[in-house]
Short mmCIF file of C-alpha atoms and ligand atoms in Angstrom, two decimals:
data_model
loop_
_atom_site.label_atom_id
_atom_site.label_comp_id
_atom_site.label_asym_id
_atom_site.label_seq_id
_atom_site.Cartn_x
_atom_site.Cartn_y
_atom_site.Cartn_z
CA UNK L 1 73.24 161.54 20.85
CA UNK L 2 73.19 165.29 21.45
CA UNK L 3 75.91 167.75 20.21
CA UNK L 4 76.94 168.27 23.87
CA UNK L 5 77.61 164.49 24.28
CA UNK L 6 79.68 164.11 21.08
CA UNK L 7 83.15 165.23 22.43
CA UNK L 8 82.84 162.85 25.38
CA UNK L 9 81.91 159.89 23.11
CA UNK L 10 84.91 160.52 20.78
CA UNK L 11 87.26 160.89 23.73
CA UNK L 12 85.85 157.65 25.30
CA UNK L 13 86.39 155.81 22.05
CA UNK L 14 90.08 156.91 22.01
CA UNK L 15 90.52 155.95 25.60
CA UNK L 16 89.01 152.50 25.11
CA UNK L 17 91.47 151.95 22.26
CA UNK L 18 94.37 152.84 24.68
CA UNK L 19 93.12 150.83 27.73
CA UNK L 20 94.11 148.84 29.64
CA UNK L 21 97.64 150.18 29.32
CA UNK L 22 97.94 152.45 32.38
CA UNK L 23 100.71 154.52 30.75
CA UNK L 24 98.73 155.25 27.67
CA UNK L 25 95.93 157.37 29.19
CA UNK L 26 96.45 160.36 31.50
CA UNK L 27 92.91 161.64 31.46
CA UNK L 28 92.83 162.23 35.23
CA UNK L 29 96.05 164.17 35.06
CA UNK L 30 94.72 166.36 32.28
CA UNK L 31 91.44 166.87 34.23
CA UNK L 32 93.45 168.01 37.27
CA UNK L 33 95.31 170.61 35.23
CA UNK L 34 91.99 171.86 33.68
CA UNK L 35 90.28 172.09 37.03
CA UNK L 36 93.15 174.00 38.62
CA UNK L 37 93.08 176.45 35.76
CA UNK L 38 89.25 176.79 35.92
CA UNK L 39 89.34 177.61 39.64
CA UNK L 40 92.55 179.66 39.52
CA UNK L 41 94.40 177.46 42.12
CA UNK L 42 97.73 175.75 41.98
CA UNK L 43 96.41 172.15 42.32
CA UNK L 44 93.48 169.86 41.81
CA UNK L 45 93.54 166.24 42.80
CA UNK L 46 91.06 163.99 41.10
CA UNK L 47 89.53 161.29 43.30
CA UNK L 48 86.80 158.62 43.11
CA UNK L 49 84.06 160.56 44.99
CA UNK L 50 83.18 163.55 47.16
CA UNK L 51 83.37 161.27 50.18
CA UNK L 52 86.90 160.18 49.12
CA UNK L 53 87.83 163.88 48.62
CA UNK L 54 86.74 164.69 52.14
CA UNK L 55 88.47 161.68 53.76
CA UNK L 56 91.67 162.35 51.81
CA UNK L 57 91.60 166.05 52.74
CA UNK L 58 91.03 165.42 56.40
CA UNK L 59 93.88 162.86 56.48
CA UNK L 60 96.13 165.31 54.60
CA UNK L 61 95.65 168.07 57.13
CA UNK L 62 96.54 165.65 59.88
CA UNK L 63 93.15 164.95 61.45
CA UNK L 64 93.16 161.71 63.41
CA UNK L 65 92.19 159.85 66.62
CA UNK L 66 91.64 162.18 69.50
CA UNK L 67 90.90 165.22 67.31
CA UNK L 68 87.61 167.11 66.97
CA UNK L 69 86.25 168.48 63.72
CA UNK L 70 83.61 171.18 63.82
CA UNK L 71 80.94 170.52 61.31
CA UNK L 72 77.46 172.10 60.74
CA UNK L 73 74.52 170.05 61.82
CA UNK L 74 72.82 171.14 58.62
CA UNK L 75 74.77 168.66 56.49
CA UNK L 76 74.62 165.21 55.01
CA UNK L 77 75.87 161.82 56.20
CA UNK L 78 78.58 161.94 53.49
CA UNK L 79 79.97 165.15 54.98
CA UNK L 80 80.33 163.69 58.46
CA UNK L 81 81.22 160.03 57.83
CA UNK L 82 84.78 160.93 56.57
CA UNK L 83 85.46 162.59 59.98
CA UNK L 84 84.57 159.37 61.67
CA UNK L 85 86.72 157.38 59.24
CA UNK L 86 89.80 159.28 60.42
CA UNK L 87 89.05 158.33 64.05
CA UNK L 88 88.22 161.98 64.98
CA UNK L 89 85.05 163.12 66.59
CA UNK L 90 82.50 165.31 64.81
CA UNK L 91 81.28 168.28 66.83
CA UNK L 92 77.99 169.52 65.49
CA UNK L 93 77.53 173.29 65.14
CA UNK L 94 74.10 174.82 65.01
CA UNK L 95 72.94 177.33 62.37
CA UNK L 96 71.31 180.69 62.28
CA UNK L 97 67.68 181.04 61.20
CA UNK L 98 68.90 181.48 57.65
CA UNK L 99 70.38 177.99 57.75
CA UNK L 100 74.11 179.08 57.63
CA UNK L 101 76.67 178.19 60.25
CA UNK L 102 76.23 180.02 63.56
CA UNK L 103 79.56 181.63 64.22
CA UNK L 104 78.73 182.13 67.94
CA UNK L 105 77.94 178.35 68.33
CA UNK L 106 81.13 177.60 66.33
CA UNK L 107 83.18 179.63 68.83
CA UNK L 108 81.38 178.14 71.83
CA UNK L 109 82.03 174.52 70.67
CA UNK L 110 85.63 175.03 69.72
CA UNK L 111 87.54 173.18 72.45
CA UNK L 112 91.16 172.32 73.01
CA UNK L 113 90.94 169.12 70.83
CA UNK L 114 89.55 170.95 67.86
CA UNK L 115 91.81 170.43 64.85
CA UNK L 116 89.69 171.52 61.82
CA UNK L 117 86.49 173.06 60.69
CA UNK L 118 84.55 171.39 57.89
CA UNK L 119 82.00 173.94 56.51
CA UNK L 120 79.37 172.22 54.38
CA UNK L 121 77.85 174.30 51.67
CA UNK L 122 74.48 172.48 51.50
CA UNK L 123 72.21 173.33 48.57
CA UNK L 124 75.14 175.36 47.17
CA UNK L 125 74.91 178.10 49.83
CA UNK L 126 78.18 179.28 51.44
CA UNK L 127 76.90 181.43 54.32
CA UNK L 128 79.95 183.52 55.28
CA UNK L 129 83.01 181.35 54.30
CA UNK L 130 85.39 184.26 54.77
CA UNK L 131 84.31 184.67 58.42
CA UNK L 132 84.52 180.90 59.09
CA UNK L 133 87.96 180.75 57.60
CA UNK L 134 89.07 183.89 59.58
CA UNK L 135 87.85 182.19 62.74
CA UNK L 136 89.76 179.03 62.00
CA UNK L 137 92.98 180.90 61.25
CA UNK L 138 92.67 182.76 64.54
CA UNK L 139 92.29 179.48 66.39
CA UNK L 140 95.03 177.69 64.41
CA UNK L 141 92.55 175.26 62.90
CA UNK L 142 92.61 173.72 59.39
CA UNK L 143 89.71 174.33 57.05
CA UNK L 144 88.47 171.51 54.76
CA UNK L 145 85.44 172.80 52.76
CA UNK L 146 82.67 170.51 51.68
CA UNK L 147 81.80 172.17 48.41
CA UNK L 148 80.32 169.07 46.88
CA UNK L 149 77.07 170.92 45.97
CA UNK L 150 78.73 174.27 45.50
CA UNK L 151 80.32 174.26 42.06
CA UNK L 152 80.02 177.81 40.66
CA UNK L 153 78.90 179.53 43.86
CA UNK L 154 80.99 182.64 44.40
CA UNK L 155 81.22 184.50 47.70
CA UNK L 156 82.68 188.02 47.76
CA UNK L 157 84.18 187.34 44.31
CA UNK L 158 85.82 184.03 45.27
CA UNK L 159 84.57 180.52 44.36
CA UNK L 160 83.53 178.31 47.21
CA UNK L 161 86.08 175.60 47.75
CA UNK L 162 89.05 178.04 47.52
CA UNK L 163 88.63 179.64 50.99
CA UNK L 164 90.15 177.02 53.18
CA UNK L 165 93.26 174.73 53.06
CA UNK L 166 91.48 172.18 50.81
CA UNK L 167 88.19 172.33 48.93
CA UNK L 168 86.30 169.16 48.22
CA UNK L 169 83.82 168.55 45.44
CA UNK L 170 81.73 165.67 44.14
CA UNK L 171 81.26 164.76 40.50
CA UNK L 172 78.36 162.41 41.23
CA UNK L 173 75.37 162.56 38.80
CA UNK L 174 73.06 165.47 39.71
CA UNK L 175 75.95 167.77 40.70
CA UNK L 176 76.37 170.73 38.45
CA UNK L 177 79.69 169.33 37.17
CA UNK L 178 79.23 165.56 36.95
CA UNK L 179 80.90 162.32 35.61
CA UNK L 180 78.65 159.66 37.00
CA UNK L 181 80.83 159.18 40.08
CA UNK L 182 83.97 161.08 41.11
CA UNK L 183 85.36 164.03 43.00
CA UNK L 184 88.29 166.37 43.31
CA UNK L 185 90.18 168.42 45.85
CA UNK L 186 91.42 172.01 45.24
CA UNK L 187 94.68 173.04 46.96
CA UNK L 188 96.96 176.05 46.85
CA UNK L 189 99.63 174.56 49.13
CA UNK L 190 102.18 172.29 47.34
CA UNK L 191 102.82 170.05 50.33
CA UNK L 192 99.15 169.48 51.03
CA UNK L 193 98.47 168.69 47.43
CA UNK L 194 101.32 166.12 47.38
CA UNK L 195 99.99 164.58 50.60
CA UNK L 196 96.50 164.30 49.03
CA UNK L 197 98.04 162.66 45.90
CA UNK L 198 99.92 160.15 48.09
CA UNK L 199 96.96 159.28 50.24
CA UNK L 200 94.71 158.86 47.17
CA UNK L 201 96.88 156.05 45.86
CA UNK L 202 98.27 154.08 48.91
CA UNK L 203 101.27 156.37 49.27
CA UNK L 204 102.82 154.80 46.14
CA UNK L 205 103.61 158.27 44.82
CA UNK L 206 104.83 159.94 48.03
CA UNK L 207 105.39 163.67 48.61
CA UNK L 208 109.03 164.79 47.87
CA UNK L 209 111.50 163.44 50.42
CA UNK L 210 109.31 160.61 51.60
CA UNK L 211 109.59 156.89 50.80
CA UNK L 212 106.87 155.12 48.78
CA UNK L 213 104.44 153.09 50.89
CA UNK L 214 105.77 154.70 54.10
CA UNK L 215 102.25 155.52 55.31
CA UNK L 216 98.81 154.07 54.99
CA UNK L 217 96.61 155.54 52.21
CA UNK L 218 93.70 154.40 50.16
CA UNK L 219 92.69 153.66 46.63
CA UNK L 220 90.66 156.75 45.90
CA UNK L 221 91.80 157.12 42.25
CA UNK L 222 89.31 158.44 39.71
CA UNK L 223 88.66 155.89 36.90
CA UNK L 224 89.97 157.13 33.54
CA UNK L 225 86.67 156.81 31.65
CA UNK L 226 85.02 159.00 34.32
CA UNK L 227 87.84 161.54 33.93
CA UNK L 228 86.95 161.74 30.20
CA UNK L 229 83.31 162.49 31.07
CA UNK L 230 84.37 165.06 33.63
CA UNK L 231 86.67 166.80 31.16
CA UNK L 232 83.91 167.00 28.52
CA UNK L 233 81.55 168.46 31.06
CA UNK L 234 84.27 170.85 32.38
CA UNK L 235 84.61 172.20 28.87
CA UNK L 236 80.93 173.29 29.03
CA UNK L 237 80.95 174.10 32.74
CA UNK L 238 79.69 177.70 32.22
CA UNK L 239 76.72 176.36 30.29
CA UNK L 240 75.96 173.76 32.92
CA UNK L 241 76.15 176.31 35.73
CA UNK L 242 73.99 178.80 33.75
CA UNK L 243 71.44 176.09 33.08
CA UNK L 244 71.17 175.15 36.82
CA UNK L 245 70.81 178.79 37.93
CA UNK L 246 68.14 179.33 35.21
CA UNK L 247 66.26 176.25 36.31
CA UNK L 248 66.24 177.32 39.93
CA UNK L 249 65.22 180.86 39.04
CA UNK L 250 62.33 179.63 36.81
CA UNK L 251 61.04 177.31 39.50
CA UNK L 252 61.22 179.92 42.22
CA UNK L 253 59.50 182.49 40.01
CA UNK L 254 56.76 180.17 38.84
CA UNK L 255 55.89 178.75 42.28
CA UNK L 256 53.67 181.30 43.92
CA UNK L 257 51.94 179.63 46.77
CA UNK L 258 50.80 180.37 50.33
CA UNK L 259 53.12 179.15 53.00
CA UNK L 260 56.21 178.99 50.82
CA UNK L 261 58.84 181.78 50.90
CA UNK L 262 61.83 181.61 48.62
CA UNK L 263 65.10 181.60 50.60
CA UNK L 264 67.41 184.43 49.49
CA UNK L 265 71.11 183.84 49.04
CA UNK L 266 73.43 185.08 51.81
CA UNK L 267 74.78 188.62 51.41
CA UNK L 268 77.67 188.87 48.95
CA UNK L 269 77.00 185.50 47.38
CA UNK L 270 76.33 184.63 43.77
CA UNK L 271 74.50 181.40 44.46
CA UNK L 272 74.63 178.49 42.00
CA UNK L 273 70.96 177.63 42.33
CA UNK L 274 71.85 174.05 43.18
CA UNK L 275 68.35 173.39 44.62
CA UNK L 276 65.51 175.90 44.59
CA UNK L 277 64.79 176.58 48.25
CA UNK L 278 61.71 177.70 50.17
CA UNK L 279 61.02 178.18 53.83
CA UNK L 280 57.76 176.27 54.62
CA UNK L 281 55.21 177.83 56.97
CA UNK L 282 52.57 175.14 56.55
CA UNK L 283 51.39 172.60 59.13
CA UNK L 284 53.45 169.37 59.22
CA UNK L 285 56.15 170.63 56.76
CA UNK L 286 57.89 167.23 56.61
CA UNK L 287 54.58 165.59 55.68
CA UNK L 288 54.18 168.27 52.97
CA UNK L 289 57.67 167.38 51.57
CA UNK L 290 56.79 163.69 51.61
CA UNK L 291 53.55 164.44 49.73
CA UNK L 292 55.51 166.36 47.08
CA UNK L 293 57.95 163.41 46.70
CA UNK L 294 54.92 161.05 46.27
CA UNK L 295 53.71 163.42 43.53
CA UNK L 296 57.05 163.22 41.70
CA UNK L 297 58.78 166.29 43.07
CA UNK L 298 62.11 165.05 44.37
CA UNK L 299 63.25 166.95 47.42
CA UNK L 300 65.78 166.67 50.28
CA UNK L 301 63.35 165.94 53.14
CA UNK L 302 60.58 164.13 51.31
CA UNK L 303 62.64 161.88 48.98
CA UNK L 304 65.91 161.48 50.91
CA UNK L 305 64.75 161.82 54.55
CA UNK L 306 67.20 164.66 55.34
CA UNK L 307 67.42 165.44 59.03
CA UNK L 308 69.80 167.61 60.99
CA UNK L 309 73.00 165.33 61.08
CA UNK L 310 73.30 165.39 64.87
CA UNK L 311 70.01 163.40 64.99
CA UNK L 312 71.34 160.46 62.87
CA UNK L 313 71.69 157.28 64.88
CA UNK L 314 75.33 156.72 63.83
CA UNK L 315 76.29 160.26 64.97
CA UNK L 316 74.20 160.62 68.17
CA UNK L 317 77.11 159.21 70.27
CA UNK L 318 79.11 162.27 69.19
CA UNK L 319 76.19 164.70 69.85
CA UNK L 320 75.76 165.44 73.53
CA UNK L 321 73.48 168.45 72.97
CA UNK L 322 70.98 168.81 70.11
CA UNK L 323 71.20 171.60 67.55
CA UNK L 324 67.61 172.84 67.71
CA UNK L 325 67.75 175.49 65.05
CA UNK L 326 69.36 173.16 62.53
CA UNK L 327 66.49 170.67 63.15
CA UNK L 328 63.91 173.44 62.61
CA UNK L 329 65.60 174.72 59.44
CA UNK L 330 65.93 171.24 57.91
CA UNK L 331 62.32 170.44 58.85
CA UNK L 332 61.03 173.63 57.28
CA UNK L 333 63.10 173.79 54.12
CA UNK L 334 61.81 172.62 50.75
CA UNK L 335 64.85 171.89 48.55
CA UNK L 336 63.97 170.54 45.15
CA UNK L 337 66.52 168.21 43.62
CA UNK L 338 67.29 169.07 39.98
CA UNK L 339 69.34 167.52 37.20
CA UNK L 340 70.47 168.75 33.79
CA UNK L 341 67.52 166.80 32.26
CA UNK L 342 64.86 169.06 33.87
CA UNK L 343 63.73 171.16 30.89
CA UNK L 344 61.46 174.14 31.04
CA UNK L 345 58.30 172.05 30.66
CA UNK L 346 59.23 169.76 33.59
CA UNK L 347 60.25 172.75 35.76
CA UNK L 348 56.88 174.36 35.07
CA UNK L 349 55.07 171.12 35.80
CA UNK L 350 57.00 170.69 39.17
CA UNK L 351 56.19 174.35 40.06
CA UNK L 352 52.56 173.75 39.34
CA UNK L 353 52.42 170.62 41.53
CA UNK L 354 54.20 172.43 44.39
CA UNK L 355 51.77 175.38 44.21
CA UNK L 356 48.76 173.13 43.95
CA UNK L 357 49.83 170.99 46.92
CA UNK L 358 50.70 174.06 49.03
CA UNK L 359 47.16 175.49 48.44
CA UNK L 360 45.56 172.28 49.28
CA UNK L 361 47.84 171.63 52.27
CA UNK L 362 46.83 174.98 53.75
CA UNK L 363 43.10 174.15 53.45
CA UNK L 364 43.24 170.45 54.25
CA UNK L 365 46.44 169.06 55.74
CA UNK L 366 46.52 165.27 55.99
C1 PLP U 401 77.27 168.04 50.59
C2 PLP U 401 77.78 166.74 50.18
N1 PLP U 401 78.88 166.24 50.76
C3 PLP U 401 79.48 165.06 50.33
C4 PLP U 401 78.96 164.38 49.33
C5 PLP U 401 79.56 163.02 48.94
O1 PLP U 401 79.90 163.00 47.55
P1 PLP U 401 79.91 161.61 46.85
O2 PLP U 401 78.42 161.10 46.74
O3 PLP U 401 80.52 161.88 45.53
O4 PLP U 401 80.72 160.67 47.64
C6 PLP U 401 77.80 164.83 48.64
C7 PLP U 401 77.17 164.11 47.50
O5 PLP U 401 76.46 163.12 47.59
C8 PLP U 401 77.18 166.07 49.15
O6 PLP U 401 76.13 166.50 48.53
#
């Protein structure tokens, strides 16, 4: 047991002694108060996953059948699936060559059925969240941010996840703030927060003035033992964020190789370093990513088969026109997947493998 784990273990022992009496715990409620204070917002709503956070948030802003939700093609299945769960249609928006949402394509695809924009901050990058939010306000659209990978990224002095109506985060292992599984929603509006709370728990605790069980909801509650782990990690959140940023910086600095160019953060952004990122200018970049995965370097394309979301079979019915720049950006981005366990020695080893393979790939691509 490390010193960092000790507070969580003691709190878990106390919780186990109190369980299964539901009235004797209150860890999720305490977590919500601490998250709201940490982000400087009025409300945080703890839920069972980032997916649950997005589904809850979309339902809370009123997205439903017949609506369209604008979402970047550079995103993951978990960002888009919740849109489909509501009965709405995802409309995929292309990106610029830097990988951030293309505001011109956003405007071009915003039709009369558009109800919300769901910006996805993949790899912790926010692009220009202020511009996206301003566009949405101008068009009367709601903004639900997918900040699941964006803990601790700040844009123009403001944390990602606090720009829109609701900001959604994941607490899954591997995220900078983690609890095994879990998620949370940030809200500044009292009514939206109350609606999220009601939806999270089958409308048993309705917003003021409404009857219990008057509407359909879900069981998206965060389990109390996971709230204990989340609270212990939130207490050392600055350290966890510093660590991830240092890991990414070290890896980017140590990997000097032909055909790999580090991707700079967008202007005005203090990036969290979620995944060290390079643009690949080598032949068969997806093959290169797969080779790295085979050699033990976990990465988005090679290990997890990331493709532009408009190309996924379950979403192609919603995708009349492809998003060519998104496909190119995903295919040519090396994003290494890190966890808090990656110490300096492992980071250096991974950097060495990447550089070695890049040199080899240039000379002798398979
Ligand atoms: C960008 C993004 N959106 C949504 C999710 C969904 O979060 P979860 O796995 O907690 O459901 C994740 C995490 O997997 C993610 O990285």
